[in-house]
Amino acid sequence: MPKMKMEDYLIEKKLPFFWCAGCGDGIVLSSILKSFANLGYDRKNTVVVTGIGCWGKADDYINTHTFHGTHGRALAFATGIKLANPKLNVIVLMGDGDGATIGGNHLIHAARRNVDITAILVNNFNYGMTGGQYSGTTPEESYTITSRYGHIEPSFDLCNLVEAAGAPYVARGSVYHVVQLQKFIEEGLQKKGFSFIEVISTCPTHFGRLNGMKKAPDIMRWIKDNSVSIAAAEKLSPEELEKKFVLGKFADRDIPDYSTKYQAIIDKCTAKAAKGGVTIER
Amino acid sequence: MNVISINRNRCKRCGICIEFCPVKLFDTEIDGTPIPQRIEKCTGCKLCELRCPDIAIKVEVIKDERQ
Ligand SMILES: Cc1ncc(C[n+]2csc(CCOP(=O)(O)OP(=O)(O)O)c2C)c(N)n1
Ligand code: SF4
Ligand code: SF4
Ligand code: SF4
């Protein structure tokens, strides 16, 4: 097979991207497309499913099959696509509002079912597209358009949540740590079962502006200065860990995935049918 | 020497490449567009390319044949 390039998966004529200057979405998209190229993904055998939001617009630029779903429901559509044709590579792109707030229920159930898809959640700490409202990942005490006096709710640790729900691959990267991010995406794509990659990212227009980081490099530096590895985090107290981003791989385990188990049922029933009919076991 | 090219139609002047180049080789035009200068310092790490949100920067690493 000829060696693939990132550009083979990019609809270049649609550039420049619609995202704001310094929005992390473009960095994550590049990482994903480079990963497709490195793994030699067949465009015709790949489906990228998105929800709604600024990050949800990423499918506009991707030259594989794409499915633009409804807000919060990308994982539900992706589960259906994977079940209908388990041979497809199914990748799901969601924002934190999309995937972890309105769609949080789908997230834990997709992880529990262990559907063989790769979910890449860009966490920019707010609902970017609709003007910067707080989401389930907005840090406590930070400012958004709907928490003008400081946010009073604690935020989800999404990697913790998805790991506890049973996903075999869980990692957190950031748009600053691009080399590591690409490694996580490639590993997640190759993993059989539900892979979840959270990407700490920038929304200079809303979250950045309201939290004293108007320019993209300011938020990049904030991410850089507040990121710690899992090993370093183990040495910190809970107080010291507050407001830190722990980056690394939280789960990498082998668990039979949903499609494999479902196929086993089909095989069993087909064998029985061949012998003269299926009887329901009681 | 490496070749660093900026696609001016795509660049949104966000400043990320300028700020985080480990050898600080970019200067800025008045509108914020990065201008590669001091190119001999470029290590070819490609971090600018990888972190550009708009696929607007390409670094071609040229090996020095004399080495
Ligand atoms: C069912 C439904 N509710 C609300 C909306 C409005 N809406 C569109 S995008 C969006 C927020 C997206 O935020 P996030 O998922 O964090 O992505 P970002 O824009 O930050 O990339 C909302 C609430 C919608 N489109 N559909
Ligand atoms: S509003 Fe925020 S998330 Fe949306 S494109 Fe602009 S910077 Fe990105
Ligand atoms: S490749 Fe590295 S050293 Fe060269 S300009 Fe880019 S960031 Fe700077
Ligand atoms: S990172 Fe990209 S978009 Fe931002 S200033 Fe540099 S070349 Fe332009």
mmCIF file of C-alpha atoms and ligand atoms in Angstrom:
data_model
loop_
_atom_site.group_PDB
_atom_site.id
_atom_site.type_symbol
_atom_site.label_atom_id
_atom_site.label_comp_id
_atom_site.label_asym_id
_atom_site.label_seq_id
_atom_site.Cartn_x
_atom_site.Cartn_y
_atom_site.Cartn_z
ATOM 1 C CA MET A 1 0.000 0.000 0.000
ATOM 2 C CA PRO A 2 1.359 3.463 -0.806
ATOM 3 C CA LYS A 3 2.414 5.444 2.222
ATOM 4 C CA MET A 4 -0.412 7.749 3.257
ATOM 5 C CA LYS A 5 -0.062 11.416 4.187
ATOM 6 C CA MET A 6 -2.172 13.528 6.483
ATOM 7 C CA GLU A 7 -3.319 15.530 3.428
ATOM 8 C CA ASP A 8 -4.927 12.369 1.993
ATOM 9 C CA TYR A 9 -7.546 12.624 4.752
ATOM 10 C CA LEU A 10 -7.970 16.398 4.709
ATOM 11 C CA ILE A 11 -10.355 18.357 2.476
ATOM 12 C CA GLU A 12 -7.778 21.058 1.853
ATOM 13 C CA LYS A 13 -9.957 23.221 -0.366
ATOM 14 C CA LYS A 14 -12.167 24.031 2.648
ATOM 15 C CA LEU A 15 -9.294 25.620 4.594
ATOM 16 C CA PRO A 16 -8.835 28.001 6.397
ATOM 17 C CA PHE A 17 -10.767 26.278 9.190
ATOM 18 C CA PHE A 18 -13.820 28.024 10.565
ATOM 19 C CA TRP A 19 -12.373 27.886 14.126
ATOM 20 C CA CYS A 20 -11.135 31.035 15.905
ATOM 21 C CA ALA A 21 -7.439 31.966 15.956
ATOM 22 C CA GLY A 22 -5.649 29.727 18.453
ATOM 23 C CA CYS A 23 -8.538 27.288 18.937
ATOM 24 C CA GLY A 24 -7.112 23.888 19.864
ATOM 25 C CA ASP A 25 -9.528 22.024 17.597
ATOM 26 C CA GLY A 26 -7.225 22.317 14.584
ATOM 27 C CA ILE A 27 -4.298 20.881 16.542
ATOM 28 C CA VAL A 28 -6.323 17.815 17.535
ATOM 29 C CA LEU A 29 -7.631 17.378 14.002
ATOM 30 C CA SER A 30 -4.068 17.384 12.618
ATOM 31 C CA SER A 31 -3.029 14.784 15.187
ATOM 32 C CA ILE A 32 -5.937 12.544 14.236
ATOM 33 C CA LEU A 33 -5.307 12.814 10.504
ATOM 34 C CA LYS A 34 -1.596 12.124 10.979
ATOM 35 C CA SER A 35 -2.539 9.064 13.011
ATOM 36 C CA PHE A 36 -4.838 7.851 10.216
ATOM 37 C CA ALA A 37 -1.925 8.253 7.797
ATOM 38 C CA ASN A 38 0.581 6.463 10.024
ATOM 39 C CA LEU A 39 -1.811 3.549 10.474
ATOM 40 C CA GLY A 40 -2.601 3.538 6.737
ATOM 41 C CA TYR A 41 -6.345 3.774 7.351
ATOM 42 C CA ASP A 42 -8.519 3.022 4.348
ATOM 43 C CA ARG A 43 -10.745 6.074 3.831
ATOM 44 C CA LYS A 44 -13.592 3.924 2.543
ATOM 45 C CA ASN A 45 -13.497 1.753 5.654
ATOM 46 C CA THR A 46 -13.447 4.620 8.150
ATOM 47 C CA VAL A 47 -16.358 6.592 9.608
ATOM 48 C CA VAL A 48 -15.882 9.713 11.704
ATOM 49 C CA VAL A 49 -18.959 10.495 13.776
ATOM 50 C CA THR A 50 -19.410 13.880 15.443
ATOM 51 C CA GLY A 51 -21.874 15.600 17.704
ATOM 52 C CA ILE A 52 -22.611 19.316 17.574
ATOM 53 C CA GLY A 53 -20.301 22.124 18.594
ATOM 54 C CA CYS A 54 -17.177 23.841 17.339
ATOM 55 C CA TRP A 55 -15.265 20.552 17.584
ATOM 56 C CA GLY A 56 -18.259 18.804 16.082
ATOM 57 C CA LYS A 57 -17.572 20.758 12.881
ATOM 58 C CA ALA A 58 -14.319 18.826 12.377
ATOM 59 C CA ASP A 59 -16.010 16.348 10.038
ATOM 60 C CA ASP A 60 -16.391 19.131 7.468
ATOM 61 C CA TYR A 61 -12.681 18.797 6.776
ATOM 62 C CA ILE A 62 -12.246 15.030 6.891
ATOM 63 C CA ASN A 63 -12.034 13.009 3.728
ATOM 64 C CA THR A 64 -13.340 9.676 5.089
ATOM 65 C CA HIS A 65 -16.984 8.742 5.571
ATOM 66 C CA THR A 66 -18.460 11.112 8.130
ATOM 67 C CA PHE A 67 -21.677 11.283 10.090
ATOM 68 C CA HIS A 68 -22.719 14.559 11.683
ATOM 69 C CA GLY A 69 -25.038 13.494 14.476
ATOM 70 C CA THR A 70 -27.088 15.418 17.002
ATOM 71 C CA HIS A 71 -25.788 17.174 20.102
ATOM 72 C CA GLY A 72 -24.683 14.672 22.751
ATOM 73 C CA ARG A 73 -25.679 11.594 20.764
ATOM 74 C CA ALA A 74 -22.602 10.904 18.652
ATOM 75 C CA LEU A 75 -21.764 7.774 20.657
ATOM 76 C CA ALA A 76 -25.253 6.366 20.197
ATOM 77 C CA PHE A 77 -25.030 6.777 16.408
ATOM 78 C CA ALA A 78 -21.502 5.381 16.406
ATOM 79 C CA THR A 79 -22.606 2.323 18.380
ATOM 80 C CA GLY A 80 -25.262 1.640 15.756
ATOM 81 C CA ILE A 81 -22.793 2.093 12.898
ATOM 82 C CA LYS A 82 -20.300 -0.276 14.510
ATOM 83 C CA LEU A 83 -22.947 -2.930 15.213
ATOM 84 C CA ALA A 84 -24.254 -2.789 11.667
ATOM 85 C CA ASN A 85 -20.762 -3.220 10.231
ATOM 86 C CA PRO A 86 -18.123 -4.255 12.776
ATOM 87 C CA LYS A 87 -15.358 -4.122 10.137
ATOM 88 C CA LEU A 88 -15.473 -0.319 10.005
ATOM 89 C CA ASN A 89 -13.041 1.904 11.892
ATOM 90 C CA VAL A 90 -15.366 4.140 13.883
ATOM 91 C CA ILE A 91 -14.023 7.341 15.450
ATOM 92 C CA VAL A 92 -16.161 9.690 17.507
ATOM 93 C CA LEU A 93 -15.389 13.385 18.046
ATOM 94 C CA MET A 94 -17.117 15.197 20.893
ATOM 95 C CA GLY A 95 -16.733 18.385 22.897
ATOM 96 C CA ASP A 96 -16.980 18.444 26.682
ATOM 97 C CA GLY A 97 -20.476 19.906 26.459
ATOM 98 C CA ASP A 98 -21.413 17.371 23.839
ATOM 99 C CA GLY A 99 -19.776 14.209 25.129
ATOM 100 C CA ALA A 100 -19.608 14.739 28.864
ATOM 101 C CA THR A 101 -22.554 16.978 29.718
ATOM 102 C CA ILE A 102 -25.619 16.560 27.525
ATOM 103 C CA GLY A 103 -24.213 13.227 26.302
ATOM 104 C CA GLY A 104 -22.630 12.024 29.546
ATOM 105 C CA ASN A 105 -24.973 9.086 29.852
ATOM 106 C CA HIS A 106 -23.985 7.734 26.447
ATOM 107 C CA LEU A 107 -20.352 8.052 27.432
ATOM 108 C CA ILE A 108 -20.561 5.799 30.474
ATOM 109 C CA HIS A 109 -22.717 3.245 28.692
ATOM 110 C CA ALA A 110 -20.513 3.065 25.598
ATOM 111 C CA ALA A 111 -17.572 2.466 27.950
ATOM 112 C CA ARG A 112 -19.472 -0.160 29.946
ATOM 113 C CA ARG A 113 -20.605 -1.992 26.793
ATOM 114 C CA ASN A 114 -17.085 -1.824 25.456
ATOM 115 C CA VAL A 115 -18.084 -0.962 21.904
ATOM 116 C CA ASP A 116 -14.998 -1.071 19.683
ATOM 117 C CA ILE A 117 -14.776 2.618 18.802
ATOM 118 C CA THR A 118 -12.319 5.423 19.551
ATOM 119 C CA ALA A 119 -13.779 8.495 21.231
ATOM 120 C CA ILE A 120 -11.746 11.712 21.192
ATOM 121 C CA LEU A 121 -13.195 14.323 23.517
ATOM 122 C CA VAL A 122 -11.815 17.852 23.220
ATOM 123 C CA ASN A 123 -12.160 19.470 26.621
ATOM 124 C CA ASN A 124 -12.015 23.257 26.338
ATOM 125 C CA PHE A 125 -13.938 23.668 29.626
ATOM 126 C CA ASN A 126 -17.007 25.273 28.119
ATOM 127 C CA TYR A 127 -19.687 25.183 25.452
ATOM 128 C CA GLY A 128 -17.739 27.087 22.813
ATOM 129 C CA MET A 129 -20.184 27.215 19.945
ATOM 130 C CA THR A 130 -23.102 28.660 21.898
ATOM 131 C CA GLY A 131 -21.088 31.422 23.570
ATOM 132 C CA GLY A 132 -19.135 29.933 26.474
ATOM 133 C CA GLN A 133 -21.611 28.503 28.993
ATOM 134 C CA TYR A 134 -20.233 26.190 31.683
ATOM 135 C CA SER A 135 -20.149 22.437 31.098
ATOM 136 C CA GLY A 136 -19.617 19.399 33.307
ATOM 137 C CA THR A 137 -15.851 19.895 33.052
ATOM 138 C CA THR A 138 -15.655 23.614 33.863
ATOM 139 C CA PRO A 139 -13.222 23.956 36.785
ATOM 140 C CA GLU A 140 -14.670 25.155 40.070
ATOM 141 C CA GLU A 141 -14.146 28.893 40.666
ATOM 142 C CA SER A 142 -13.464 29.643 37.018
ATOM 143 C CA TYR A 143 -15.540 32.124 35.031
ATOM 144 C CA THR A 144 -17.891 31.427 32.171
ATOM 145 C CA ILE A 145 -20.726 33.397 30.643
ATOM 146 C CA THR A 146 -23.147 31.516 32.964
ATOM 147 C CA SER A 147 -20.923 31.633 36.058
ATOM 148 C CA ARG A 148 -19.975 35.283 36.177
ATOM 149 C CA TYR A 149 -19.156 35.204 39.901
ATOM 150 C CA GLY A 150 -17.096 32.019 39.752
ATOM 151 C CA HIS A 151 -18.339 28.499 39.093
ATOM 152 C CA ILE A 152 -19.632 26.744 42.222
ATOM 153 C CA GLU A 153 -19.860 23.187 40.883
ATOM 154 C CA PRO A 154 -17.036 20.668 40.951
ATOM 155 C CA SER A 155 -16.000 19.232 37.584
ATOM 156 C CA PHE A 156 -15.917 15.668 36.332
ATOM 157 C CA ASP A 157 -12.630 13.837 36.057
ATOM 158 C CA LEU A 158 -13.596 12.248 32.762
ATOM 159 C CA CYS A 159 -10.756 9.742 32.576
ATOM 160 C CA ASN A 160 -11.636 8.486 36.037
ATOM 161 C CA LEU A 161 -15.279 8.197 35.088
ATOM 162 C CA VAL A 162 -14.678 6.301 31.852
ATOM 163 C CA GLU A 163 -12.086 4.018 33.420
ATOM 164 C CA ALA A 164 -14.506 3.157 36.227
ATOM 165 C CA ALA A 165 -17.211 2.471 33.647
ATOM 166 C CA GLY A 166 -14.962 -0.252 32.217
ATOM 167 C CA ALA A 167 -13.207 1.113 29.121
ATOM 168 C CA PRO A 168 -10.077 -0.812 28.132
ATOM 169 C CA TYR A 169 -8.130 2.253 26.946
ATOM 170 C CA VAL A 170 -8.225 5.637 28.681
ATOM 171 C CA ALA A 171 -5.731 8.482 28.290
ATOM 172 C CA ARG A 172 -5.525 12.232 28.769
ATOM 173 C CA GLY A 173 -3.335 14.425 26.596
ATOM 174 C CA SER A 174 -3.210 18.102 25.719
ATOM 175 C CA VAL A 175 -2.801 20.349 22.707
ATOM 176 C CA TYR A 176 0.467 21.598 24.180
ATOM 177 C CA HIS A 177 1.917 18.075 24.519
ATOM 178 C CA VAL A 178 1.374 17.228 20.875
ATOM 179 C CA VAL A 179 3.831 14.369 20.483
ATOM 180 C CA GLN A 180 2.332 12.481 23.425
ATOM 181 C CA LEU A 181 -1.173 13.270 22.170
ATOM 182 C CA GLN A 182 -0.513 11.671 18.829
ATOM 183 C CA LYS A 183 0.865 8.568 20.516
ATOM 184 C CA PHE A 184 -2.327 8.245 22.587
ATOM 185 C CA ILE A 185 -4.516 8.675 19.528
ATOM 186 C CA GLU A 186 -2.612 6.011 17.590
ATOM 187 C CA GLU A 187 -2.751 3.592 20.511
ATOM 188 C CA GLY A 188 -6.450 4.268 21.017
ATOM 189 C CA LEU A 189 -7.208 3.679 17.348
ATOM 190 C CA GLN A 190 -5.399 0.340 17.454
ATOM 191 C CA LYS A 191 -7.002 -0.847 20.665
ATOM 192 C CA LYS A 192 -9.855 -3.341 20.327
ATOM 193 C CA GLY A 193 -12.729 -2.061 22.434
ATOM 194 C CA PHE A 194 -13.773 1.366 23.697
ATOM 195 C CA SER A 195 -10.855 3.795 23.652
ATOM 196 C CA PHE A 196 -11.237 7.175 25.245
ATOM 197 C CA ILE A 197 -8.839 10.066 24.791
ATOM 198 C CA GLU A 198 -9.522 13.346 26.552
ATOM 199 C CA VAL A 199 -7.642 16.308 25.119
ATOM 200 C CA ILE A 200 -7.142 19.394 27.284
ATOM 201 C CA SER A 201 -7.581 22.240 24.811
ATOM 202 C CA THR A 202 -7.978 25.958 24.253
ATOM 203 C CA CYS A 203 -11.002 28.198 23.671
ATOM 204 C CA PRO A 204 -9.383 31.656 23.651
ATOM 205 C CA THR A 205 -12.622 33.321 22.558
ATOM 206 C CA HIS A 206 -14.690 32.378 25.612
ATOM 207 C CA PHE A 207 -13.041 30.394 28.405
ATOM 208 C CA GLY A 208 -9.677 32.054 27.849
ATOM 209 C CA ARG A 209 -11.059 35.577 27.605
ATOM 210 C CA LEU A 210 -13.161 35.257 30.763
ATOM 211 C CA ASN A 211 -10.293 33.760 32.766
ATOM 212 C CA GLY A 212 -7.595 36.293 32.006
ATOM 213 C CA MET A 213 -6.081 34.378 29.080
ATOM 214 C CA LYS A 214 -7.221 36.274 26.017
ATOM 215 C CA LYS A 215 -4.512 35.070 23.710
ATOM 216 C CA ALA A 216 -3.987 31.480 22.650
ATOM 217 C CA PRO A 217 -0.368 31.337 23.910
ATOM 218 C CA ASP A 218 -1.655 32.368 27.379
ATOM 219 C CA ILE A 219 -3.931 29.327 27.587
ATOM 220 C CA MET A 220 -1.250 27.088 26.114
ATOM 221 C CA ARG A 221 1.081 28.240 28.879
ATOM 222 C CA TRP A 222 -1.625 27.684 31.503
ATOM 223 C CA ILE A 223 -2.030 24.106 30.242
ATOM 224 C CA LYS A 224 1.733 23.593 30.177
ATOM 225 C CA ASP A 225 2.283 24.993 33.687
ATOM 226 C CA ASN A 226 -0.559 23.012 35.247
ATOM 227 C CA SER A 227 0.037 19.617 33.643
ATOM 228 C CA VAL A 228 1.619 16.774 35.581
ATOM 229 C CA SER A 229 2.343 13.176 34.650
ATOM 230 C CA ILE A 230 0.611 10.304 36.443
ATOM 231 C CA ALA A 231 3.886 9.437 38.188
ATOM 232 C CA ALA A 232 4.386 13.015 39.410
ATOM 233 C CA ALA A 233 0.734 13.226 40.484
ATOM 234 C CA GLU A 234 1.156 10.226 42.772
ATOM 235 C CA LYS A 235 3.602 12.238 44.865
ATOM 236 C CA LEU A 236 1.271 15.223 45.252
ATOM 237 C CA SER A 237 -1.321 15.779 47.962
ATOM 238 C CA PRO A 238 -5.010 16.158 47.009
ATOM 239 C CA GLU A 239 -4.699 19.926 47.645
ATOM 240 C CA GLU A 240 -1.674 20.202 45.394
ATOM 241 C CA LEU A 241 -3.491 18.216 42.716
ATOM 242 C CA GLU A 242 -6.443 20.559 42.642
ATOM 243 C CA LYS A 243 -6.666 22.414 39.336
ATOM 244 C CA LYS A 244 -3.923 20.269 37.823
ATOM 245 C CA PHE A 245 -4.252 18.279 34.627
ATOM 246 C CA VAL A 246 -2.944 14.783 35.113
ATOM 247 C CA LEU A 247 -1.726 13.611 31.715
ATOM 248 C CA GLY A 248 -1.025 10.012 30.833
ATOM 249 C CA LYS A 249 -2.525 6.617 30.262
ATOM 250 C CA PHE A 250 -5.023 5.511 32.916
ATOM 251 C CA ALA A 251 -6.072 2.170 31.437
ATOM 252 C CA ASP A 252 -4.666 -0.149 28.807
ATOM 253 C CA ARG A 253 -6.182 -3.578 29.257
ATOM 254 C CA ASP A 254 -7.673 -6.317 27.109
ATOM 255 C CA ILE A 255 -11.383 -6.961 27.590
ATOM 256 C CA PRO A 256 -13.595 -8.764 25.010
ATOM 257 C CA ASP A 257 -15.470 -6.121 23.062
ATOM 258 C CA TYR A 258 -19.168 -5.966 22.309
ATOM 259 C CA SER A 259 -18.984 -6.921 18.612
ATOM 260 C CA THR A 260 -16.857 -9.994 19.352
ATOM 261 C CA LYS A 261 -19.317 -11.213 21.980
ATOM 262 C CA TYR A 262 -22.255 -10.474 19.715
ATOM 263 C CA GLN A 263 -20.635 -12.413 16.868
ATOM 264 C CA ALA A 264 -20.171 -15.373 19.208
ATOM 265 C CA ILE A 265 -23.941 -15.413 19.807
ATOM 266 C CA ILE A 266 -24.585 -15.242 16.060
ATOM 267 C CA ASP A 267 -22.152 -18.115 15.436
ATOM 268 C CA LYS A 268 -23.755 -20.224 18.135
ATOM 269 C CA CYS A 269 -27.247 -19.684 16.786
ATOM 270 C CA THR A 270 -26.167 -20.270 13.187
ATOM 271 C CA ALA A 271 -24.591 -23.591 14.179
ATOM 272 C CA LYS A 272 -27.769 -24.620 15.971
ATOM 273 C CA ALA A 273 -29.928 -23.555 13.057
ATOM 274 C CA ALA A 274 -27.833 -25.703 10.731
ATOM 275 C CA LYS A 275 -28.542 -28.699 12.951
ATOM 276 C CA GLY A 276 -32.290 -28.243 12.674
ATOM 277 C CA GLY A 277 -33.414 -25.067 14.305
ATOM 278 C CA VAL A 278 -32.798 -22.770 17.182
ATOM 279 C CA THR A 279 -34.379 -23.570 20.491
ATOM 280 C CA ILE A 280 -34.479 -20.966 23.190
ATOM 281 C CA GLU A 281 -32.569 -22.204 26.204
ATOM 282 C CA ARG A 282 -34.445 -21.776 29.465
ATOM 283 C CA MET B 1 19.397 24.670 6.575
ATOM 284 C CA ASN B 2 15.763 23.735 7.181
ATOM 285 C CA VAL B 3 13.011 25.368 5.195
ATOM 286 C CA ILE B 4 10.158 26.905 7.199
ATOM 287 C CA SER B 5 7.151 28.057 5.210
ATOM 288 C CA ILE B 6 4.093 29.931 6.402
ATOM 289 C CA ASN B 7 0.862 29.740 4.453
ATOM 290 C CA ARG B 8 -0.435 33.269 4.836
ATOM 291 C CA ASN B 9 -3.926 32.386 3.648
ATOM 292 C CA ARG B 10 -4.335 29.903 6.463
ATOM 293 C CA CYS B 11 -2.390 31.553 9.302
ATOM 294 C CA LYS B 12 -4.670 33.326 11.791
ATOM 295 C CA ARG B 13 -1.805 35.037 13.647
ATOM 296 C CA CYS B 14 -2.532 33.210 16.900
ATOM 297 C CA GLY B 15 1.099 33.449 18.018
ATOM 298 C CA ILE B 16 1.501 29.859 19.226
ATOM 299 C CA CYS B 17 4.421 29.035 16.922
ATOM 300 C CA ILE B 18 6.173 32.293 17.854
ATOM 301 C CA GLU B 19 5.768 31.785 21.587
ATOM 302 C CA PHE B 20 6.748 28.131 21.874
ATOM 303 C CA CYS B 21 9.557 27.665 19.364
ATOM 304 C CA PRO B 22 12.312 26.333 21.647
ATOM 305 C CA VAL B 23 14.932 28.537 19.960
ATOM 306 C CA LYS B 24 12.622 31.557 19.483
ATOM 307 C CA LEU B 25 13.489 32.016 15.864
ATOM 308 C CA PHE B 26 10.334 33.824 14.744
ATOM 309 C CA ASP B 27 9.892 37.543 14.489
ATOM 310 C CA THR B 28 6.456 39.040 13.953
ATOM 311 C CA GLU B 29 5.046 41.301 11.326
ATOM 312 C CA ILE B 30 2.954 44.209 12.538
ATOM 313 C CA ASP B 31 -0.255 42.183 12.006
ATOM 314 C CA GLY B 32 1.134 39.246 14.010
ATOM 315 C CA THR B 33 2.167 37.027 11.113
ATOM 316 C CA PRO B 34 5.224 34.969 12.081
ATOM 317 C CA ILE B 35 8.375 35.570 10.045
ATOM 318 C CA PRO B 36 11.024 32.859 10.310
ATOM 319 C CA GLN B 37 14.379 34.488 11.115
ATOM 320 C CA ARG B 38 17.633 33.044 12.474
ATOM 321 C CA ILE B 39 16.755 29.904 10.513
ATOM 322 C CA GLU B 40 20.192 28.434 11.108
ATOM 323 C CA LYS B 41 19.071 27.828 14.711
ATOM 324 C CA CYS B 42 16.117 25.628 13.726
ATOM 325 C CA THR B 43 16.476 22.205 15.318
ATOM 326 C CA GLY B 44 13.862 20.628 13.074
ATOM 327 C CA CYS B 45 11.785 19.623 16.099
ATOM 328 C CA LYS B 46 8.611 20.502 14.137
ATOM 329 C CA LEU B 47 6.795 21.558 17.297
ATOM 330 C CA CYS B 48 5.634 24.723 15.515
ATOM 331 C CA GLU B 49 4.128 22.614 12.752
ATOM 332 C CA LEU B 50 2.500 20.169 15.173
ATOM 333 C CA ARG B 51 1.027 22.906 17.366
ATOM 334 C CA CYS B 52 -0.241 25.147 14.584
ATOM 335 C CA PRO B 53 -4.047 25.051 14.800
ATOM 336 C CA ASP B 54 -4.422 25.960 11.142
ATOM 337 C CA ILE B 55 -1.982 23.678 9.316
ATOM 338 C CA ALA B 56 -0.312 26.886 8.182
ATOM 339 C CA ILE B 57 3.314 26.066 8.871
ATOM 340 C CA LYS B 58 5.554 23.442 7.335
ATOM 341 C CA VAL B 59 9.118 22.639 8.291
ATOM 342 C CA GLU B 60 11.203 20.773 5.789
ATOM 343 C CA VAL B 61 14.200 19.302 7.524
ATOM 344 C CA ILE B 62 17.238 19.401 5.254
ATOM 345 C CA LYS B 63 20.196 17.275 6.300
ATOM 346 C CA ASP B 64 23.577 18.937 5.980
ATOM 347 C CA GLU B 65 25.524 16.692 3.574
ATOM 348 C CA ARG B 66 28.882 17.902 4.883
ATOM 349 C CA GLN B 67 28.361 16.457 8.338
HETATM 350 C C1 LIG C 1 -30.237 19.023 21.710
HETATM 351 C C2 LIG C 1 -29.456 20.294 21.580
HETATM 352 N N1 LIG C 1 -29.302 21.100 22.631
HETATM 353 C C3 LIG C 1 -28.576 22.234 22.521
HETATM 354 C C4 LIG C 1 -28.002 22.575 21.328
HETATM 355 C C5 LIG C 1 -27.204 23.861 21.227
HETATM 356 N N2 LIG C 1 -25.786 23.636 21.152
HETATM 357 C C6 LIG C 1 -25.117 23.607 20.001
HETATM 358 S S1 LIG C 1 -23.467 23.442 20.181
HETATM 359 C C7 LIG C 1 -23.618 23.417 21.864
HETATM 360 C C8 LIG C 1 -22.427 23.371 22.769
HETATM 361 C C9 LIG C 1 -21.251 22.620 22.283
HETATM 362 O O1 LIG C 1 -20.263 22.643 23.267
HETATM 363 P P1 LIG C 1 -19.107 21.571 23.321
HETATM 364 O O2 LIG C 1 -19.655 20.225 23.108
HETATM 365 O O3 LIG C 1 -18.333 21.773 24.561
HETATM 366 O O4 LIG C 1 -18.238 21.887 22.039
HETATM 367 P P2 LIG C 1 -17.384 23.168 21.615
HETATM 368 O O5 LIG C 1 -18.320 24.063 20.875
HETATM 369 O O6 LIG C 1 -16.845 23.793 22.881
HETATM 370 O O7 LIG C 1 -16.331 22.601 20.752
HETATM 371 C C10 LIG C 1 -24.958 23.530 22.245
HETATM 372 C C11 LIG C 1 -25.435 23.583 23.631
HETATM 373 C C12 LIG C 1 -28.200 21.712 20.228
HETATM 374 N N3 LIG C 1 -27.631 21.949 19.053
HETATM 375 N N4 LIG C 1 -28.932 20.582 20.383
HETATM 376 S S1 SF4 C 2 -15.561 29.614 20.218
HETATM 377 FE FE1 SF4 C 2 -13.917 28.573 21.305
HETATM 378 S S2 SF4 C 2 -14.161 26.388 20.771
HETATM 379 FE FE2 SF4 C 2 -15.340 27.590 19.279
HETATM 380 S S3 SF4 C 2 -13.940 27.921 17.535
HETATM 381 FE FE3 SF4 C 2 -13.781 29.704 18.890
HETATM 382 S S4 SF4 C 2 -12.061 29.205 20.231
HETATM 383 FE FE4 SF4 C 2 -12.715 27.276 19.312
HETATM 384 S S1 SF4 C 3 10.994 23.194 13.895
HETATM 385 FE FE1 SF4 C 3 11.295 23.621 16.078
HETATM 386 S S2 SF4 C 3 13.121 24.902 16.150
HETATM 387 FE FE2 SF4 C 3 12.409 24.934 14.024
HETATM 388 S S3 SF4 C 3 11.074 26.717 13.888
HETATM 389 FE FE3 SF4 C 3 9.750 25.002 14.408
HETATM 390 S S4 SF4 C 3 9.613 25.005 16.632
HETATM 391 FE FE4 SF4 C 3 11.359 26.309 16.075
HETATM 392 S S1 SF4 C 4 0.684 28.741 14.954
HETATM 393 FE FE1 SF4 C 4 -0.042 28.699 12.830
HETATM 394 S S2 SF4 C 4 -1.841 30.061 12.780
HETATM 395 FE FE2 SF4 C 4 -0.716 30.494 14.691
HETATM 396 S S3 SF4 C 4 0.648 32.197 14.131
HETATM 397 FE FE3 SF4 C 4 1.818 30.313 13.829
HETATM 398 S S4 SF4 C 4 1.502 29.782 11.673
HETATM 399 FE FE4 SF4 C 4 -0.049 31.299 12.199
#
